[in-house]
């Protein structure tokens, strides 16, 4: 840990992530609350915020992954943060001129640029963090995100109601610029041979798909992503019904369920940092899948508040370890030249699968029940655990050419 915290890249990327997370949470809640006020709580307008946030993941994630493999990752991240800051500044100008609908642009542009920045960040992790410190480094990274998962909504709401939408949006632009400034002080991009210009974007995408197909562990992870995404989608919008229908409590109790889940993520982030030196990535992944499967089933069956809250706390607690394990396994099993494309392909699988079942969850809940929906989610996580069992066979799978075995 001491060596890792003396790593110039690690300090810089964590500080950049803190600025980005603050900006993103303030942006998300300022836009959400502002749109609800302007439209008298229009469900369509609120849903368009989600469209602006998630649609770019499918459209640009793969393209961003290819770009990360073609261009300098540090420069890409700095330019993306500066671009986000400029787009937010234009939104602020439009608000001052009285055109409120342009607030959707802030979310859309930032989401698009993040699809280029995120795989570049993973390439930098591969370059600057030693092999034996990757898992601990990812643990620290996820811990920062876990903290903001809990405090982000509070800060976003506070800034909006205390200072108004103009000041909140202005703060978002400043946060992106501060992140860009921190990233600009990271070690220079390593010189590397550029891909042949004769290679088209399509050709490089196909190469990325073939690479994943040939790397068994990446193929297993991708399949696991799909099943867990389907499971999460079943229950993502149904937390309120778990409170009102299953427990028979007022909807205000939902805040306790979400708070316990967020607290669990902070505790889990700290535990993951501690356990990352004694538990392998595959073990963290298996524990995360198993605990999710059991706790989702318990949440659906439970009619006791304390039991439901305990299950949600445990789900939150294993989430950072699950995410750290996934990113560690991807980085350790991917050659430097393919890191961007592999992330660009695998990352949207979870989100895409989640949105498929999420779009049907309301109708399915009416046909079945909230209890059955949570049980189905648990089954899909159990299937995800079953899919990765080949990682635990006696015949080890190489984590990467020439390095340690799983």
Short mmCIF file of C-alpha atoms in Angstrom, two decimals:
data_model
loop_
_atom_site.label_atom_id
_atom_site.label_comp_id
_atom_site.label_asym_id
_atom_site.label_seq_id
_atom_site.Cartn_x
_atom_site.Cartn_y
_atom_site.Cartn_z
CA UNK A 1 0.00 0.00 0.00
CA UNK A 2 2.86 2.37 0.84
CA UNK A 3 4.43 1.87 -2.59
CA UNK A 4 1.07 2.33 -4.27
CA UNK A 5 0.32 5.60 -2.49
CA UNK A 6 3.74 6.90 -3.51
CA UNK A 7 2.89 6.15 -7.12
CA UNK A 8 2.45 9.52 -8.86
CA UNK A 9 -0.10 8.08 -11.25
CA UNK A 10 -2.18 6.54 -8.47
CA UNK A 11 -2.42 9.78 -6.50
CA UNK A 12 -3.30 11.73 -9.63
CA UNK A 13 -5.98 9.33 -10.86
CA UNK A 14 -7.65 9.16 -7.43
CA UNK A 15 -7.73 12.96 -7.12
CA UNK A 16 -9.07 13.26 -10.66
CA UNK A 17 -11.76 10.69 -9.87
CA UNK A 18 -12.81 12.66 -6.78
CA UNK A 19 -13.27 15.85 -8.83
CA UNK A 20 -15.14 13.93 -11.55
CA UNK A 21 -17.45 12.18 -9.12
CA UNK A 22 -18.30 15.47 -7.40
CA UNK A 23 -19.06 17.07 -10.75
CA UNK A 24 -21.11 14.13 -12.02
CA UNK A 25 -23.28 13.84 -8.92
CA UNK A 26 -23.93 17.58 -8.72
CA UNK A 27 -24.73 17.60 -12.44
CA UNK A 28 -27.07 14.61 -12.25
CA UNK A 29 -29.09 15.91 -9.32
CA UNK A 30 -29.10 19.54 -10.42
CA UNK A 31 -30.41 18.52 -13.85
CA UNK A 32 -32.93 16.05 -12.37
CA UNK A 33 -34.38 18.48 -9.83
CA UNK A 34 -34.36 21.39 -12.29
CA UNK A 35 -36.16 19.38 -14.99
CA UNK A 36 -38.76 18.17 -12.48
CA UNK A 37 -39.45 21.77 -11.46
CA UNK A 38 -39.67 23.00 -15.04
CA UNK A 39 -41.99 20.18 -16.18
CA UNK A 40 -44.08 19.69 -13.02
CA UNK A 41 -42.61 16.22 -12.56
CA UNK A 42 -43.08 14.95 -16.13
CA UNK A 43 -42.14 11.26 -16.27
CA UNK A 44 -41.20 11.65 -19.96
CA UNK A 45 -38.80 14.52 -19.26
CA UNK A 46 -37.19 12.65 -16.37
CA UNK A 47 -36.82 9.51 -18.49
CA UNK A 48 -35.06 11.56 -21.18
CA UNK A 49 -32.33 12.32 -18.63
CA UNK A 50 -31.69 8.58 -18.35
CA UNK A 51 -31.69 8.27 -22.13
CA UNK A 52 -29.08 11.05 -22.37
CA UNK A 53 -26.98 9.30 -19.73
CA UNK A 54 -27.15 5.69 -20.91
CA UNK A 55 -27.69 5.79 -24.69
CA UNK A 56 -24.08 6.86 -25.43
CA UNK A 57 -22.85 3.73 -23.66
CA UNK A 58 -24.19 1.59 -26.50
CA UNK A 59 -23.38 3.98 -29.32
CA UNK A 60 -19.90 5.16 -28.34
CA UNK A 61 -18.39 2.65 -25.88
CA UNK A 62 -16.91 0.38 -28.54
CA UNK A 63 -15.76 3.35 -30.62
CA UNK A 64 -14.16 4.86 -27.51
CA UNK A 65 -12.36 1.58 -26.84
CA UNK A 66 -10.89 1.52 -30.34
CA UNK A 67 -9.88 5.18 -29.98
CA UNK A 68 -8.10 4.42 -26.71
CA UNK A 69 -6.00 1.79 -28.46
CA UNK A 70 -5.20 4.15 -31.35
CA UNK A 71 -4.36 7.36 -29.50
CA UNK A 72 -2.53 8.58 -26.39
CA UNK A 73 -4.63 7.71 -23.29
CA UNK A 74 -3.55 10.61 -21.05
CA UNK A 75 -4.19 13.16 -23.78
CA UNK A 76 -7.57 11.56 -24.49
CA UNK A 77 -8.65 11.84 -20.85
CA UNK A 78 -7.52 15.46 -20.52
CA UNK A 79 -9.29 16.50 -23.71
CA UNK A 80 -12.47 14.67 -22.65
CA UNK A 81 -12.55 16.49 -19.31
CA UNK A 82 -11.91 19.84 -20.99
CA UNK A 83 -14.61 19.07 -23.56
CA UNK A 84 -17.08 18.23 -20.79
CA UNK A 85 -16.24 21.49 -18.99
CA UNK A 86 -16.79 23.52 -22.18
CA UNK A 87 -20.13 21.83 -22.90
CA UNK A 88 -21.31 22.54 -19.35
CA UNK A 89 -20.19 26.18 -19.72
CA UNK A 90 -22.37 26.49 -22.84
CA UNK A 91 -25.28 25.01 -20.90
CA UNK A 92 -24.74 27.60 -18.17
CA UNK A 93 -24.76 30.37 -20.79
CA UNK A 94 -27.99 29.03 -22.27
CA UNK A 95 -29.60 28.92 -18.81
CA UNK A 96 -28.66 32.54 -18.22
CA UNK A 97 -30.31 33.38 -21.54
CA UNK A 98 -33.46 31.54 -20.51
CA UNK A 99 -33.28 28.32 -22.57
CA UNK A 100 -33.69 25.56 -19.97
CA UNK A 101 -34.09 22.50 -22.24
CA UNK A 102 -30.42 22.63 -23.15
CA UNK A 103 -29.62 21.11 -19.72
CA UNK A 104 -30.00 17.70 -21.36
CA UNK A 105 -26.91 18.57 -23.41
CA UNK A 106 -24.68 18.60 -20.31
CA UNK A 107 -25.53 14.99 -19.49
CA UNK A 108 -25.40 13.82 -23.12
CA UNK A 109 -22.01 15.32 -24.01
CA UNK A 110 -20.38 14.26 -20.73
CA UNK A 111 -21.71 10.72 -21.15
CA UNK A 112 -20.38 10.53 -24.72
CA UNK A 113 -16.94 11.79 -23.73
CA UNK A 114 -16.78 9.39 -20.76
CA UNK A 115 -16.98 6.49 -23.23
CA UNK A 116 -13.65 7.69 -24.65
CA UNK A 117 -12.10 8.57 -21.29
CA UNK A 118 -12.91 5.39 -19.34
CA UNK A 119 -11.05 2.85 -21.55
CA UNK A 120 -8.11 5.26 -21.75
CA UNK A 121 -8.01 5.29 -17.95
CA UNK A 122 -7.78 1.51 -17.93
CA UNK A 123 -4.86 1.66 -20.37
CA UNK A 124 -3.08 4.05 -18.02
CA UNK A 125 -3.68 1.65 -15.12
CA UNK A 126 -2.08 -1.10 -17.19
CA UNK A 127 0.93 1.15 -17.98
CA UNK A 128 1.64 2.75 -14.62
CA UNK A 129 0.52 0.31 -11.90
CA UNK A 130 2.79 -2.71 -11.30
CA UNK A 131 1.23 -6.12 -11.91
CA UNK A 132 1.24 -7.12 -8.24
CA UNK A 133 -0.49 -3.86 -7.23
CA UNK A 134 -3.27 -3.81 -9.83
CA UNK A 135 -5.92 -5.33 -7.59
CA UNK A 136 -5.12 -3.02 -4.66
CA UNK A 137 -5.06 -0.04 -7.01
CA UNK A 138 -8.47 -0.89 -8.40
CA UNK A 139 -9.72 -1.30 -4.81
CA UNK A 140 -8.71 2.26 -3.97
CA UNK A 141 -10.32 3.47 -7.20
CA UNK A 142 -13.61 1.74 -6.37
CA UNK A 143 -13.47 3.00 -2.77
CA UNK A 144 -13.57 6.60 -4.00
CA UNK A 145 -16.59 5.77 -6.15
CA UNK A 146 -18.28 4.04 -3.21
CA UNK A 147 -17.88 7.10 -1.00
CA UNK A 148 -19.48 9.34 -3.62
CA UNK A 149 -22.29 6.83 -4.15
CA UNK A 150 -23.31 7.58 -0.58
CA UNK A 151 -22.56 11.31 -0.31
CA UNK A 152 -23.06 12.28 -3.96
CA UNK A 153 -26.88 12.52 -3.87
CA UNK A 154 -26.69 14.58 -0.67
CA UNK A 155 -24.13 16.99 -2.14
CA UNK A 156 -26.00 17.29 -5.44
CA UNK A 157 -29.29 18.09 -3.72
CA UNK A 158 -27.61 20.48 -1.29
CA UNK A 159 -25.85 22.51 -4.00
CA UNK A 160 -29.03 22.77 -6.08
CA UNK A 161 -31.30 23.98 -3.29
CA UNK A 162 -28.69 26.21 -1.65
CA UNK A 163 -27.26 27.92 -4.74
CA UNK A 164 -29.64 27.23 -7.63
CA UNK A 165 -29.10 25.53 -10.97
CA UNK A 166 -26.74 28.18 -12.42
CA UNK A 167 -24.21 27.94 -9.58
CA UNK A 168 -24.52 24.13 -9.46
CA UNK A 169 -23.85 23.80 -13.21
CA UNK A 170 -20.96 26.26 -12.94
CA UNK A 171 -19.44 24.11 -10.19
CA UNK A 172 -19.69 21.08 -12.46
CA UNK A 173 -17.63 22.86 -15.14
CA UNK A 174 -14.98 23.79 -12.54
CA UNK A 175 -14.80 20.17 -11.32
CA UNK A 176 -14.15 18.89 -14.86
CA UNK A 177 -11.43 21.51 -15.37
CA UNK A 178 -9.77 20.58 -12.06
CA UNK A 179 -9.80 16.93 -13.11
CA UNK A 180 -8.17 17.85 -16.43
CA UNK A 181 -5.53 19.90 -14.59
CA UNK A 182 -4.67 16.97 -12.31
CA UNK A 183 -4.49 14.53 -15.22
CA UNK A 184 -2.20 16.87 -17.16
CA UNK A 185 0.41 16.43 -14.39
CA UNK A 186 0.49 12.65 -14.74
CA UNK A 187 3.52 10.98 -16.36
CA UNK A 188 3.69 11.53 -20.10
CA UNK A 189 2.10 9.00 -22.42
CA UNK A 190 4.44 6.18 -23.30
CA UNK A 191 5.63 6.14 -26.87
CA UNK A 192 4.10 3.28 -28.77
CA UNK A 193 3.69 2.19 -32.33
CA UNK A 194 0.49 3.54 -33.78
CA UNK A 195 -1.86 1.18 -35.52
CA UNK A 196 -1.48 1.12 -39.26
CA UNK A 197 -3.65 3.82 -40.74
CA UNK A 198 -4.83 1.29 -43.32
CA UNK A 199 -6.74 -0.43 -40.53
CA UNK A 200 -10.28 0.88 -40.56
CA UNK A 201 -12.30 1.40 -37.40
CA UNK A 202 -14.44 -1.56 -38.40
CA UNK A 203 -11.38 -3.80 -38.87
CA UNK A 204 -10.08 -2.93 -35.42
CA UNK A 205 -13.49 -3.58 -33.87
CA UNK A 206 -13.56 -7.02 -35.46
CA UNK A 207 -10.04 -7.67 -34.17
CA UNK A 208 -11.24 -6.81 -30.67
CA UNK A 209 -14.17 -9.24 -30.95
CA UNK A 210 -11.87 -12.01 -32.17
CA UNK A 211 -9.44 -11.31 -29.33
CA UNK A 212 -12.18 -11.77 -26.72
CA UNK A 213 -13.45 -14.89 -28.46
CA UNK A 214 -9.97 -16.44 -28.35
CA UNK A 215 -9.33 -15.50 -24.69
CA UNK A 216 -11.51 -17.94 -22.77
CA UNK A 217 -11.46 -15.99 -19.51
CA UNK A 218 -12.63 -12.80 -21.23
CA UNK A 219 -15.41 -14.74 -22.93
CA UNK A 220 -16.50 -16.16 -19.57
CA UNK A 221 -16.48 -12.71 -17.99
CA UNK A 222 -18.54 -11.27 -20.84
CA UNK A 223 -21.13 -14.03 -20.49
CA UNK A 224 -21.20 -13.50 -16.72
CA UNK A 225 -21.77 -9.77 -17.31
CA UNK A 226 -24.83 -10.55 -19.43
CA UNK A 227 -26.45 -12.80 -16.80
CA UNK A 228 -25.78 -10.46 -13.88
CA UNK A 229 -27.03 -7.51 -15.91
CA UNK A 230 -30.26 -9.36 -16.63
CA UNK A 231 -30.60 -10.09 -12.93
CA UNK A 232 -30.10 -6.48 -11.83
CA UNK A 233 -32.55 -5.26 -14.48
CA UNK A 234 -35.34 -7.35 -12.96
CA UNK A 235 -35.19 -5.45 -9.66
CA UNK A 236 -33.57 -2.08 -10.45
CA UNK A 237 -36.85 -0.09 -10.45
CA UNK A 238 -38.62 -2.22 -7.82
CA UNK A 239 -37.01 -1.15 -4.54
CA UNK A 240 -40.00 1.03 -3.67
CA UNK A 241 -42.35 -1.95 -4.04
CA UNK A 242 -40.13 -4.05 -1.79
CA UNK A 243 -40.86 -1.48 0.90
CA UNK A 244 -44.54 -0.78 0.27
CA UNK A 245 -45.84 -4.20 -0.84
CA UNK A 246 -43.53 -6.77 0.71
CA UNK A 247 -42.90 -5.00 4.01
CA UNK A 248 -46.09 -2.93 4.11
CA UNK A 249 -44.26 0.25 5.10
CA UNK A 250 -44.52 3.87 3.86
CA UNK A 251 -42.47 4.66 0.75
CA UNK A 252 -40.28 7.03 2.82
CA UNK A 253 -38.52 3.94 4.21
CA UNK A 254 -36.84 3.53 0.82
CA UNK A 255 -34.23 6.07 1.93
CA UNK A 256 -33.06 3.67 4.66
CA UNK A 257 -32.71 0.85 2.18
CA UNK A 258 -30.62 3.02 -0.15
CA UNK A 259 -28.56 4.45 2.73
CA UNK A 260 -27.71 0.98 4.06
CA UNK A 261 -26.70 -0.13 0.57
CA UNK A 262 -24.46 2.93 0.17
CA UNK A 263 -22.94 2.44 3.63
CA UNK A 264 -22.26 -1.17 2.73
CA UNK A 265 -20.37 0.01 -0.36
CA UNK A 266 -18.09 2.23 1.72
CA UNK A 267 -17.40 -0.60 4.19
CA UNK A 268 -16.90 -3.00 1.29
CA UNK A 269 -14.50 -0.61 -0.41
CA UNK A 270 -12.32 -0.48 2.69
CA UNK A 271 -12.46 -4.28 3.12
CA UNK A 272 -11.56 -4.82 -0.52
CA UNK A 273 -8.43 -2.70 -0.12
CA UNK A 274 -7.44 -4.83 2.90
CA UNK A 275 -8.35 -8.18 1.34
CA UNK A 276 -6.89 -7.47 -2.09
CA UNK A 277 -3.48 -8.76 -0.98
CA UNK A 278 -4.80 -12.04 0.44
CA UNK A 279 -7.69 -12.87 -1.91
CA UNK A 280 -7.39 -13.45 -5.64
CA UNK A 281 -9.58 -11.57 -8.08
CA UNK A 282 -11.47 -14.74 -9.00
CA UNK A 283 -12.30 -15.34 -5.30
CA UNK A 284 -13.59 -11.78 -4.88
CA UNK A 285 -15.74 -12.24 -7.98
CA UNK A 286 -17.17 -15.55 -6.76
CA UNK A 287 -17.97 -14.14 -3.31
CA UNK A 288 -19.67 -11.13 -4.88
CA UNK A 289 -21.84 -13.28 -7.13
CA UNK A 290 -22.75 -15.73 -4.35
CA UNK A 291 -23.66 -13.04 -1.80
CA UNK A 292 -25.73 -11.15 -4.37
CA UNK A 293 -27.61 -14.32 -5.32
CA UNK A 294 -28.45 -15.20 -1.71
CA UNK A 295 -29.24 -11.65 -0.56
CA UNK A 296 -31.50 -10.90 -3.52
CA UNK A 297 -33.49 -14.03 -2.75
CA UNK A 298 -33.61 -13.09 0.95
CA UNK A 299 -34.80 -9.56 0.05
CA UNK A 300 -37.65 -11.01 -1.96
CA UNK A 301 -38.71 -13.52 0.68
CA UNK A 302 -38.23 -11.31 3.73
CA UNK A 303 -41.17 -9.65 5.49
CA UNK A 304 -38.96 -8.20 8.23
CA UNK A 305 -37.42 -4.75 7.86
CA UNK A 306 -34.18 -5.61 9.66
CA UNK A 307 -33.63 -8.68 7.50
CA UNK A 308 -34.26 -6.79 4.27
CA UNK A 309 -31.95 -3.96 5.32
CA UNK A 310 -29.25 -6.46 6.31
CA UNK A 311 -29.47 -8.14 2.91
CA UNK A 312 -29.17 -4.78 1.14
CA UNK A 313 -26.19 -3.83 3.29
CA UNK A 314 -24.42 -7.07 2.34
CA UNK A 315 -25.15 -6.49 -1.35
CA UNK A 316 -23.58 -3.05 -1.08
CA UNK A 317 -20.62 -4.45 0.85
CA UNK A 318 -19.64 -6.98 -1.85
CA UNK A 319 -20.23 -4.62 -4.78
CA UNK A 320 -16.79 -2.90 -4.68
CA UNK A 321 -15.03 -6.27 -4.50
CA UNK A 322 -17.08 -7.53 -7.44
CA UNK A 323 -16.17 -4.47 -9.52
CA UNK A 324 -12.50 -4.61 -8.53
CA UNK A 325 -12.30 -8.29 -9.41
CA UNK A 326 -13.82 -7.71 -12.84
CA UNK A 327 -11.49 -4.84 -13.75
CA UNK A 328 -8.44 -6.67 -12.37
CA UNK A 329 -9.18 -9.82 -14.36
CA UNK A 330 -9.74 -7.78 -17.52
CA UNK A 331 -6.47 -5.88 -17.13
CA UNK A 332 -4.41 -8.95 -16.23
CA UNK A 333 -5.76 -10.95 -19.14
CA UNK A 334 -5.56 -8.31 -21.85
CA UNK A 335 -2.50 -7.27 -23.83
CA UNK A 336 -1.72 -3.56 -23.79
CA UNK A 337 -2.69 -3.12 -27.45
CA UNK A 338 -6.23 -4.43 -26.81
CA UNK A 339 -7.10 -2.90 -23.42
CA UNK A 340 -9.27 -0.15 -24.92
CA UNK A 341 -11.25 -2.42 -27.22
CA UNK A 342 -11.79 -5.12 -24.60
CA UNK A 343 -13.16 -2.55 -22.16
CA UNK A 344 -15.22 -0.99 -24.93
CA UNK A 345 -16.83 -4.35 -25.70
CA UNK A 346 -17.29 -5.82 -22.21
CA UNK A 347 -18.40 -2.70 -20.34
CA UNK A 348 -21.71 -2.21 -22.21
CA UNK A 349 -22.71 -5.87 -21.86
CA UNK A 350 -23.84 -5.45 -18.26
CA UNK A 351 -25.70 -2.20 -18.96
CA UNK A 352 -27.33 -3.50 -22.13
CA UNK A 353 -28.52 -6.68 -20.44
CA UNK A 354 -29.80 -4.67 -17.47
CA UNK A 355 -31.82 -2.34 -19.69
CA UNK A 356 -33.43 -5.32 -21.49
CA UNK A 357 -34.96 -6.75 -18.32
CA UNK A 358 -35.49 -3.31 -16.79
CA UNK A 359 -37.77 -2.41 -19.68
CA UNK A 360 -39.90 -5.47 -18.87
CA UNK A 361 -39.68 -5.42 -15.08
CA UNK A 362 -42.77 -3.26 -14.50
CA UNK A 363 -44.98 -5.50 -16.64
CA UNK A 364 -43.46 -8.70 -15.21
CA UNK A 365 -43.96 -7.48 -11.66
CA UNK A 366 -47.67 -7.00 -12.34
CA UNK A 367 -47.94 -10.50 -13.82
CA UNK A 368 -45.89 -12.18 -11.09
CA UNK A 369 -44.96 -10.38 -7.84
CA UNK A 370 -42.10 -8.40 -6.36
CA UNK A 371 -41.03 -11.53 -4.44
CA UNK A 372 -40.73 -13.57 -7.64
CA UNK A 373 -38.78 -10.78 -9.35
CA UNK A 374 -36.15 -10.73 -6.60
CA UNK A 375 -35.94 -14.53 -6.68
CA UNK A 376 -35.38 -14.40 -10.45
CA UNK A 377 -32.61 -11.85 -9.93
CA UNK A 378 -30.96 -14.20 -7.45
CA UNK A 379 -31.20 -17.08 -9.93
CA UNK A 380 -29.45 -15.05 -12.64
CA UNK A 381 -26.58 -14.19 -10.27
CA UNK A 382 -26.31 -17.86 -9.35
CA UNK A 383 -26.08 -18.66 -13.09
CA UNK A 384 -23.33 -16.03 -13.38
CA UNK A 385 -21.44 -17.84 -10.61
CA UNK A 386 -21.90 -21.13 -12.43
CA UNK A 387 -20.49 -19.62 -15.62
CA UNK A 388 -17.19 -18.64 -13.99
CA UNK A 389 -16.60 -22.01 -12.29
CA UNK A 390 -14.01 -22.96 -14.98
CA UNK A 391 -11.74 -20.35 -13.37
CA UNK A 392 -11.45 -22.62 -10.32
CA UNK A 393 -10.55 -25.84 -12.08
CA UNK A 394 -7.21 -27.49 -11.43
CA UNK A 395 -5.99 -26.59 -14.91
CA UNK A 396 -5.07 -22.91 -14.43
CA UNK A 397 -5.97 -20.35 -17.04
CA UNK A 398 -3.17 -17.89 -17.77
CA UNK A 399 -4.05 -14.41 -16.62
CA UNK A 400 -1.85 -13.01 -19.35
CA UNK A 401 0.98 -14.22 -21.50
CA UNK A 402 4.10 -14.64 -19.45
CA UNK A 403 2.67 -13.57 -16.08
CA UNK A 404 1.03 -15.13 -13.08
CA UNK A 405 -1.66 -17.81 -13.24
CA UNK A 406 -5.14 -17.51 -11.79
#
